[in-house]
């Protein structure tokens, strides 16, 4: 991550005074060309950094330069440290090293106050590494390919130019331009399988407001009304927004909201089992009953 590297270059120069580009390139495992680009970026940002050639040359900071931490209030310094701690959820490499150096720079002791893991319980390590893989593909403009299962259970092969990671409604998504449909699309990460980052690069397109993606997703929604028994309170409060919930006098709940149409919706509602007391519209109720009959038939077949 270049921001992390830029900070660490300044940190090293504050302590070592003069370092060659080759030494920095070896330390960060990048090319010397990348290091010189970093120097240009830092210089443009107002950091008095320069490079000199010849014997004893290298990259240095102007004598007497001090990173003025007094420009940040005590509260601002605390906010920076807490923000970096919260970023551990997306597994940015060497983040703890940056956190330690900032802590020493601010002369503050950091306490581990947050642990965030967006992966499901029991996830394999490969699932937890997806953040790093997606971040690398997005920042380096690399096309990714994968198999995708939509809400109707249909499988397709996809190639996309990834734009960003999105966390919405308790799930992670990847947004980007889908080369299969030649349009901006949103893909739920849990439905993406056999994900591969290719060596094929792409030119970033004009950013698309997420509101447009929401409109396209909303085109396939169905208005649903549910009645869930009082014993289902834990599911109701876990899975539905407060604005969707009406609490009845007998302890049961009425849920009203828009849900994605397709096989996913029927399977989701069936997961409530005996907690589900009423379903509307009637067409959805009939499909659920048909699914239940099919399940009964399969379970009654001789082994």
mmCIF file of C-alpha atoms in Angstrom:
data_model
loop_
_atom_site.group_PDB
_atom_site.id
_atom_site.type_symbol
_atom_site.label_atom_id
_atom_site.label_comp_id
_atom_site.label_asym_id
_atom_site.label_seq_id
_atom_site.Cartn_x
_atom_site.Cartn_y
_atom_site.Cartn_z
ATOM 1 C CA UNK A 1 0.000 0.000 0.000
ATOM 2 C CA UNK A 2 1.774 3.183 -1.183
ATOM 3 C CA UNK A 3 0.486 5.434 1.651
ATOM 4 C CA UNK A 4 1.967 3.061 4.198
ATOM 5 C CA UNK A 5 5.268 2.946 2.254
ATOM 6 C CA UNK A 6 5.387 6.747 1.968
ATOM 7 C CA UNK A 7 4.996 7.142 5.719
ATOM 8 C CA UNK A 8 7.631 4.490 6.406
ATOM 9 C CA UNK A 9 10.135 6.134 4.035
ATOM 10 C CA UNK A 10 9.809 9.392 5.984
ATOM 11 C CA UNK A 11 10.066 7.479 9.264
ATOM 12 C CA UNK A 12 13.277 5.738 8.136
ATOM 13 C CA UNK A 13 14.858 8.967 6.910
ATOM 14 C CA UNK A 14 14.096 10.703 10.201
ATOM 15 C CA UNK A 15 16.223 8.056 11.916
ATOM 16 C CA UNK A 16 18.868 7.126 9.312
ATOM 17 C CA UNK A 17 19.281 10.567 7.676
ATOM 18 C CA UNK A 18 20.510 9.166 4.337
ATOM 19 C CA UNK A 19 19.476 5.981 2.510
ATOM 20 C CA UNK A 20 20.153 4.913 -1.071
ATOM 21 C CA UNK A 21 17.307 4.150 -3.462
ATOM 22 C CA UNK A 22 18.680 0.621 -3.857
ATOM 23 C CA UNK A 23 18.525 0.054 -0.095
ATOM 24 C CA UNK A 24 14.936 1.293 0.066
ATOM 25 C CA UNK A 25 13.965 -0.800 -2.975
ATOM 26 C CA UNK A 26 15.395 -3.921 -1.332
ATOM 27 C CA UNK A 27 13.712 -3.119 1.989
ATOM 28 C CA UNK A 28 10.259 -2.635 0.441
ATOM 29 C CA UNK A 29 10.763 -5.276 -2.272
ATOM 30 C CA UNK A 30 9.970 -2.841 -5.084
ATOM 31 C CA UNK A 31 11.986 -1.355 -7.955
ATOM 32 C CA UNK A 32 14.226 1.696 -7.607
ATOM 33 C CA UNK A 33 11.965 3.382 -10.147
ATOM 34 C CA UNK A 34 9.060 2.956 -7.688
ATOM 35 C CA UNK A 35 11.168 4.487 -4.905
ATOM 36 C CA UNK A 36 11.977 7.548 -7.027
ATOM 37 C CA UNK A 37 8.261 7.911 -7.822
ATOM 38 C CA UNK A 38 7.581 7.809 -4.077
ATOM 39 C CA UNK A 39 10.173 10.557 -3.545
ATOM 40 C CA UNK A 40 8.452 12.715 -6.178
ATOM 41 C CA UNK A 41 5.056 12.096 -4.547
ATOM 42 C CA UNK A 42 6.363 13.031 -1.083
ATOM 43 C CA UNK A 43 8.055 16.131 -2.443
ATOM 44 C CA UNK A 44 4.847 17.224 -4.180
ATOM 45 C CA UNK A 45 3.033 16.753 -0.861
ATOM 46 C CA UNK A 46 5.360 19.281 0.802
ATOM 47 C CA UNK A 47 7.814 16.897 2.501
ATOM 48 C CA UNK A 48 11.366 18.370 2.086
ATOM 49 C CA UNK A 49 12.881 15.200 0.625
ATOM 50 C CA UNK A 50 15.585 15.122 -2.032
ATOM 51 C CA UNK A 51 17.990 12.719 -3.735
ATOM 52 C CA UNK A 52 21.680 13.292 -4.501
ATOM 53 C CA UNK A 53 24.066 11.394 -6.760
ATOM 54 C CA UNK A 54 27.711 10.406 -6.419
ATOM 55 C CA UNK A 55 29.712 9.040 -3.502
ATOM 56 C CA UNK A 56 27.809 9.414 -0.259
ATOM 57 C CA UNK A 57 24.650 10.294 -2.180
ATOM 58 C CA UNK A 58 21.206 8.945 -1.551
ATOM 59 C CA UNK A 59 17.782 10.038 -0.416
ATOM 60 C CA UNK A 60 17.537 12.436 2.515
ATOM 61 C CA UNK A 61 15.358 14.910 4.314
ATOM 62 C CA UNK A 62 16.404 18.543 4.644
ATOM 63 C CA UNK A 63 18.544 18.975 7.787
ATOM 64 C CA UNK A 64 16.492 19.907 10.798
ATOM 65 C CA UNK A 65 13.216 18.625 9.387
ATOM 66 C CA UNK A 66 10.921 17.296 12.080
ATOM 67 C CA UNK A 67 7.555 15.657 11.453
ATOM 68 C CA UNK A 68 5.396 18.103 13.338
ATOM 69 C CA UNK A 69 2.964 15.975 15.291
ATOM 70 C CA UNK A 70 1.801 19.067 17.202
ATOM 71 C CA UNK A 71 -0.283 19.923 14.117
ATOM 72 C CA UNK A 72 -2.598 17.143 15.300
ATOM 73 C CA UNK A 73 -4.515 17.447 18.557
ATOM 74 C CA UNK A 74 -4.426 14.681 21.155
ATOM 75 C CA UNK A 75 -7.896 13.595 20.088
ATOM 76 C CA UNK A 76 -6.924 13.591 16.393
ATOM 77 C CA UNK A 77 -3.899 11.414 17.142
ATOM 78 C CA UNK A 78 -6.115 8.985 19.068
ATOM 79 C CA UNK A 79 -8.582 8.898 16.162
ATOM 80 C CA UNK A 80 -5.784 8.079 13.693
ATOM 81 C CA UNK A 81 -4.514 5.201 15.846
ATOM 82 C CA UNK A 82 -8.023 3.827 16.388
ATOM 83 C CA UNK A 83 -8.805 4.071 12.673
ATOM 84 C CA UNK A 84 -5.688 2.080 11.794
ATOM 85 C CA UNK A 85 -6.609 -0.573 14.364
ATOM 86 C CA UNK A 86 -10.053 -0.944 12.797
ATOM 87 C CA UNK A 87 -8.452 -1.454 9.353
ATOM 88 C CA UNK A 88 -7.021 -4.785 10.510
ATOM 89 C CA UNK A 89 -10.388 -6.221 9.419
ATOM 90 C CA UNK A 90 -9.339 -5.908 5.769
ATOM 91 C CA UNK A 91 -5.876 -7.389 6.356
ATOM 92 C CA UNK A 92 -3.673 -4.632 4.928
ATOM 93 C CA UNK A 93 -0.094 -5.981 4.958
ATOM 94 C CA UNK A 94 2.293 -4.631 7.636
ATOM 95 C CA UNK A 95 -0.488 -2.581 9.226
ATOM 96 C CA UNK A 96 0.662 -3.451 12.738
ATOM 97 C CA UNK A 97 4.136 -2.147 11.874
ATOM 98 C CA UNK A 98 2.684 1.186 10.786
ATOM 99 C CA UNK A 99 0.541 1.288 13.932
ATOM 100 C CA UNK A 100 3.605 0.718 16.134
ATOM 101 C CA UNK A 101 5.623 3.441 14.440
ATOM 102 C CA UNK A 102 2.801 5.970 14.684
ATOM 103 C CA UNK A 103 2.330 5.071 18.338
ATOM 104 C CA UNK A 104 6.007 5.794 19.027
ATOM 105 C CA UNK A 105 5.853 8.972 16.969
ATOM 106 C CA UNK A 106 2.814 10.208 18.926
ATOM 107 C CA UNK A 107 4.349 8.867 22.172
ATOM 108 C CA UNK A 108 1.187 6.907 22.922
ATOM 109 C CA UNK A 109 0.586 3.373 24.096
ATOM 110 C CA UNK A 110 -1.885 1.531 21.881
ATOM 111 C CA UNK A 111 -4.332 -0.912 23.372
ATOM 112 C CA UNK A 112 -6.031 -3.583 21.330
ATOM 113 C CA UNK A 113 -9.640 -2.418 21.580
ATOM 114 C CA UNK A 114 -11.238 -3.921 18.484
ATOM 115 C CA UNK A 115 -11.218 -7.242 16.657
ATOM 116 C CA UNK A 116 -13.183 -7.389 13.416
ATOM 117 C CA UNK A 117 -13.607 -10.446 11.206
ATOM 118 C CA UNK A 118 -16.193 -10.205 8.441
ATOM 119 C CA UNK A 119 -15.802 -13.843 7.397
ATOM 120 C CA UNK A 120 -18.408 -16.407 8.541
ATOM 121 C CA UNK A 121 -17.804 -18.621 11.579
ATOM 122 C CA UNK A 122 -15.582 -21.551 10.675
ATOM 123 C CA UNK A 123 -14.246 -19.925 7.516
ATOM 124 C CA UNK A 124 -11.069 -21.270 5.984
ATOM 125 C CA UNK A 125 -7.980 -19.072 5.767
ATOM 126 C CA UNK A 126 -8.499 -18.732 1.999
ATOM 127 C CA UNK A 127 -11.780 -16.913 2.580
ATOM 128 C CA UNK A 128 -10.103 -14.477 4.957
ATOM 129 C CA UNK A 129 -7.490 -13.682 2.316
ATOM 130 C CA UNK A 130 -10.116 -12.534 -0.181
ATOM 131 C CA UNK A 131 -9.839 -8.917 0.999
ATOM 132 C CA UNK A 132 -6.166 -8.785 0.058
ATOM 133 C CA UNK A 133 -6.813 -10.452 -3.293
ATOM 134 C CA UNK A 134 -9.657 -8.095 -4.199
ATOM 135 C CA UNK A 135 -7.721 -5.043 -3.020
ATOM 136 C CA UNK A 136 -4.747 -6.000 -5.181
ATOM 137 C CA UNK A 137 -6.972 -6.538 -8.240
ATOM 138 C CA UNK A 138 -8.750 -3.202 -7.719
ATOM 139 C CA UNK A 139 -5.651 -1.090 -7.056
ATOM 140 C CA UNK A 140 -3.634 -2.662 -9.900
ATOM 141 C CA UNK A 141 -6.560 -2.609 -12.398
ATOM 142 C CA UNK A 142 -6.550 -6.367 -13.016
ATOM 143 C CA UNK A 143 -9.492 -8.304 -14.428
ATOM 144 C CA UNK A 144 -10.851 -11.074 -12.204
ATOM 145 C CA UNK A 145 -12.696 -14.189 -13.370
ATOM 146 C CA UNK A 146 -15.014 -16.419 -11.345
ATOM 147 C CA UNK A 147 -18.092 -18.616 -11.333
ATOM 148 C CA UNK A 148 -21.201 -16.872 -10.030
ATOM 149 C CA UNK A 149 -24.491 -18.195 -8.667
ATOM 150 C CA UNK A 150 -27.393 -15.752 -8.858
ATOM 151 C CA UNK A 151 -30.449 -15.681 -6.586
ATOM 152 C CA UNK A 152 -32.235 -18.140 -8.903
ATOM 153 C CA UNK A 153 -29.452 -20.686 -8.524
ATOM 154 C CA UNK A 154 -28.182 -20.193 -12.070
ATOM 155 C CA UNK A 155 -24.440 -20.503 -12.623
ATOM 156 C CA UNK A 156 -22.398 -18.370 -15.025
ATOM 157 C CA UNK A 157 -18.773 -17.572 -15.808
ATOM 158 C CA UNK A 158 -17.926 -13.913 -15.242
ATOM 159 C CA UNK A 159 -15.059 -11.563 -16.071
ATOM 160 C CA UNK A 160 -15.158 -8.151 -14.415
ATOM 161 C CA UNK A 161 -13.122 -4.984 -14.088
ATOM 162 C CA UNK A 162 -13.401 -4.586 -10.290
ATOM 163 C CA UNK A 163 -14.079 -1.116 -8.934
ATOM 164 C CA UNK A 164 -14.519 -1.403 -5.175
ATOM 165 C CA UNK A 165 -15.529 -3.570 -2.241
ATOM 166 C CA UNK A 166 -18.896 -2.767 -0.708
ATOM 167 C CA UNK A 167 -20.369 -3.840 2.631
ATOM 168 C CA UNK A 168 -24.161 -3.523 2.668
ATOM 169 C CA UNK A 169 -26.957 -5.244 4.549
ATOM 170 C CA UNK A 170 -24.653 -7.675 6.425
ATOM 171 C CA UNK A 171 -22.843 -8.886 3.304
ATOM 172 C CA UNK A 172 -19.789 -8.043 1.197
ATOM 173 C CA UNK A 173 -20.028 -7.277 -2.515
ATOM 174 C CA UNK A 174 -17.642 -6.503 -5.375
ATOM 175 C CA UNK A 175 -18.721 -3.825 -7.820
ATOM 176 C CA UNK A 176 -17.344 -3.351 -11.311
ATOM 177 C CA UNK A 177 -17.863 -3.491 -15.046
ATOM 178 C CA UNK A 178 -18.972 -6.976 -16.116
ATOM 179 C CA UNK A 179 -17.527 -7.902 -19.495
ATOM 180 C CA UNK A 180 -20.141 -10.652 -19.865
ATOM 181 C CA UNK A 181 -23.081 -8.227 -19.792
ATOM 182 C CA UNK A 182 -21.080 -5.096 -20.740
ATOM 183 C CA UNK A 183 -22.600 -3.190 -17.820
ATOM 184 C CA UNK A 184 -21.921 -2.118 -14.260
ATOM 185 C CA UNK A 185 -22.819 -4.930 -11.855
ATOM 186 C CA UNK A 186 -22.736 -5.812 -8.160
ATOM 187 C CA UNK A 187 -21.697 -9.348 -7.121
ATOM 188 C CA UNK A 188 -22.200 -10.895 -3.701
ATOM 189 C CA UNK A 189 -18.839 -12.312 -2.640
ATOM 190 C CA UNK A 190 -20.318 -15.384 -0.938
ATOM 191 C CA UNK A 191 -21.715 -16.474 -4.341
ATOM 192 C CA UNK A 192 -18.386 -16.082 -6.159
ATOM 193 C CA UNK A 193 -16.385 -19.288 -6.602
ATOM 194 C CA UNK A 194 -12.984 -20.162 -8.165
ATOM 195 C CA UNK A 195 -11.895 -16.514 -8.092
ATOM 196 C CA UNK A 196 -8.751 -15.792 -10.132
ATOM 197 C CA UNK A 197 -6.928 -12.489 -10.594
ATOM 198 C CA UNK A 198 -5.644 -12.436 -14.165
ATOM 199 C CA UNK A 199 -2.588 -10.696 -15.627
ATOM 200 C CA UNK A 200 -4.901 -8.767 -17.951
ATOM 201 C CA UNK A 201 -5.058 -5.095 -17.053
ATOM 202 C CA UNK A 202 -7.772 -2.566 -17.901
ATOM 203 C CA UNK A 203 -8.182 1.178 -18.130
ATOM 204 C CA UNK A 204 -10.426 2.467 -15.317
ATOM 205 C CA UNK A 205 -13.837 3.644 -16.530
ATOM 206 C CA UNK A 206 -15.861 6.598 -15.344
ATOM 207 C CA UNK A 207 -17.125 5.819 -11.829
ATOM 208 C CA UNK A 208 -20.758 4.750 -11.600
ATOM 209 C CA UNK A 209 -22.817 5.989 -8.615
ATOM 210 C CA UNK A 210 -23.926 3.096 -6.429
ATOM 211 C CA UNK A 211 -27.461 4.475 -6.634
ATOM 212 C CA UNK A 212 -27.567 3.243 -10.247
ATOM 213 C CA UNK A 213 -26.618 -0.248 -9.141
ATOM 214 C CA UNK A 214 -29.293 -0.132 -6.457
ATOM 215 C CA UNK A 215 -31.860 0.831 -9.088
ATOM 216 C CA UNK A 216 -30.888 -2.116 -11.300
ATOM 217 C CA UNK A 217 -31.002 -4.472 -8.316
ATOM 218 C CA UNK A 218 -34.340 -3.041 -7.249
ATOM 219 C CA UNK A 219 -35.889 -3.876 -10.609
ATOM 220 C CA UNK A 220 -36.151 -7.514 -9.531
ATOM 221 C CA UNK A 221 -37.663 -7.037 -6.071
ATOM 222 C CA UNK A 222 -40.980 -8.300 -4.761
ATOM 223 C CA UNK A 223 -42.995 -6.752 -1.907
ATOM 224 C CA UNK A 224 -43.431 -9.335 0.836
ATOM 225 C CA UNK A 225 -45.467 -9.464 4.047
ATOM 226 C CA UNK A 226 -44.600 -12.045 6.699
ATOM 227 C CA UNK A 227 -45.970 -13.027 10.080
ATOM 228 C CA UNK A 228 -43.379 -14.612 12.370
ATOM 229 C CA UNK A 229 -44.154 -16.123 15.756
ATOM 230 C CA UNK A 230 -42.918 -14.675 19.039
ATOM 231 C CA UNK A 231 -40.375 -17.516 19.281
ATOM 232 C CA UNK A 232 -38.700 -16.086 16.163
ATOM 233 C CA UNK A 233 -37.737 -12.801 17.818
ATOM 234 C CA UNK A 234 -34.021 -13.608 17.545
ATOM 235 C CA UNK A 235 -34.301 -14.019 13.753
ATOM 236 C CA UNK A 236 -36.466 -10.921 13.395
ATOM 237 C CA UNK A 237 -34.036 -8.633 15.220
ATOM 238 C CA UNK A 238 -30.990 -10.240 13.592
ATOM 239 C CA UNK A 239 -32.187 -10.019 10.011
ATOM 240 C CA UNK A 240 -34.681 -7.168 9.529
ATOM 241 C CA UNK A 241 -34.454 -3.394 9.870
ATOM 242 C CA UNK A 242 -36.553 -1.777 12.582
ATOM 243 C CA UNK A 243 -38.584 0.069 9.949
ATOM 244 C CA UNK A 244 -39.771 -3.297 8.554
ATOM 245 C CA UNK A 245 -40.994 -4.683 11.897
ATOM 246 C CA UNK A 246 -44.393 -4.348 13.585
ATOM 247 C CA UNK A 247 -44.714 -5.959 17.025
ATOM 248 C CA UNK A 248 -48.145 -7.543 17.586
ATOM 249 C CA UNK A 249 -49.968 -7.752 20.908
ATOM 250 C CA UNK A 250 -49.581 -11.569 21.029
ATOM 251 C CA UNK A 251 -45.791 -11.252 20.700
ATOM 252 C CA UNK A 252 -45.644 -12.190 17.008
ATOM 253 C CA UNK A 253 -44.187 -9.911 14.347
ATOM 254 C CA UNK A 254 -45.351 -8.540 11.002
ATOM 255 C CA UNK A 255 -42.511 -7.941 8.523
ATOM 256 C CA UNK A 256 -43.044 -5.811 5.417
ATOM 257 C CA UNK A 257 -40.297 -5.186 2.878
ATOM 258 C CA UNK A 258 -38.931 -5.680 -0.617
ATOM 259 C CA UNK A 259 -36.868 -8.817 -1.275
ATOM 260 C CA UNK A 260 -34.992 -10.159 -4.334
ATOM 261 C CA UNK A 261 -37.307 -12.401 -6.354
ATOM 262 C CA UNK A 262 -36.243 -15.941 -7.248
ATOM 263 C CA UNK A 263 -35.378 -19.279 -5.708
ATOM 264 C CA UNK A 264 -33.282 -17.584 -3.047
ATOM 265 C CA UNK A 265 -36.349 -15.897 -1.508
ATOM 266 C CA UNK A 266 -38.310 -19.142 -1.242
ATOM 267 C CA UNK A 267 -35.352 -20.987 0.293
ATOM 268 C CA UNK A 268 -34.794 -18.134 2.718
ATOM 269 C CA UNK A 269 -38.406 -18.122 3.899
ATOM 270 C CA UNK A 270 -38.397 -21.907 4.283
ATOM 271 C CA UNK A 271 -35.417 -21.539 6.619
ATOM 272 C CA UNK A 272 -37.810 -20.033 9.217
ATOM 273 C CA UNK A 273 -39.575 -23.382 9.502
ATOM 274 C CA UNK A 274 -42.395 -23.390 12.079
ATOM 275 C CA UNK A 275 -41.594 -19.776 13.013
ATOM 276 C CA UNK A 276 -43.267 -18.639 9.776
ATOM 277 C CA UNK A 277 -47.048 -18.215 10.262
ATOM 278 C CA UNK A 278 -48.221 -16.179 7.254
ATOM 279 C CA UNK A 279 -46.779 -15.171 3.872
ATOM 280 C CA UNK A 280 -47.937 -12.709 1.226
ATOM 281 C CA UNK A 281 -48.475 -12.194 -1.650
ATOM 282 C CA UNK A 282 -50.565 -15.263 -2.412
ATOM 283 C CA UNK A 283 -48.369 -16.270 -5.387
ATOM 284 C CA UNK A 284 -45.338 -16.488 -3.100
ATOM 285 C CA UNK A 285 -47.316 -18.459 -0.510
ATOM 286 C CA UNK A 286 -48.363 -20.968 -3.196
ATOM 287 C CA UNK A 287 -44.756 -21.413 -4.357
ATOM 288 C CA UNK A 288 -43.678 -22.059 -0.779
ATOM 289 C CA UNK A 289 -46.379 -24.709 -0.327
ATOM 290 C CA UNK A 290 -45.322 -26.297 -3.611
ATOM 291 C CA UNK A 291 -41.709 -26.404 -2.384
ATOM 292 C CA UNK A 292 -42.850 -27.999 0.868
ATOM 293 C CA UNK A 293 -44.749 -30.683 -1.072
ATOM 294 C CA UNK A 294 -41.648 -31.418 -3.147
ATOM 295 C CA UNK A 295 -39.536 -31.698 -0.006
ATOM 296 C CA UNK A 296 -42.079 -34.092 1.546
ATOM 297 C CA UNK A 297 -42.096 -36.240 -1.589
ATOM 298 C CA UNK A 298 -38.307 -36.490 -1.616
ATOM 299 C CA UNK A 299 -38.085 -37.278 2.088
ATOM 300 C CA UNK A 300 -40.802 -39.966 1.791
ATOM 301 C CA UNK A 301 -39.006 -41.811 -0.995
ATOM 302 C CA UNK A 302 -37.511 -45.154 0.039
ATOM 303 C CA UNK A 303 -33.762 -45.004 0.650
#
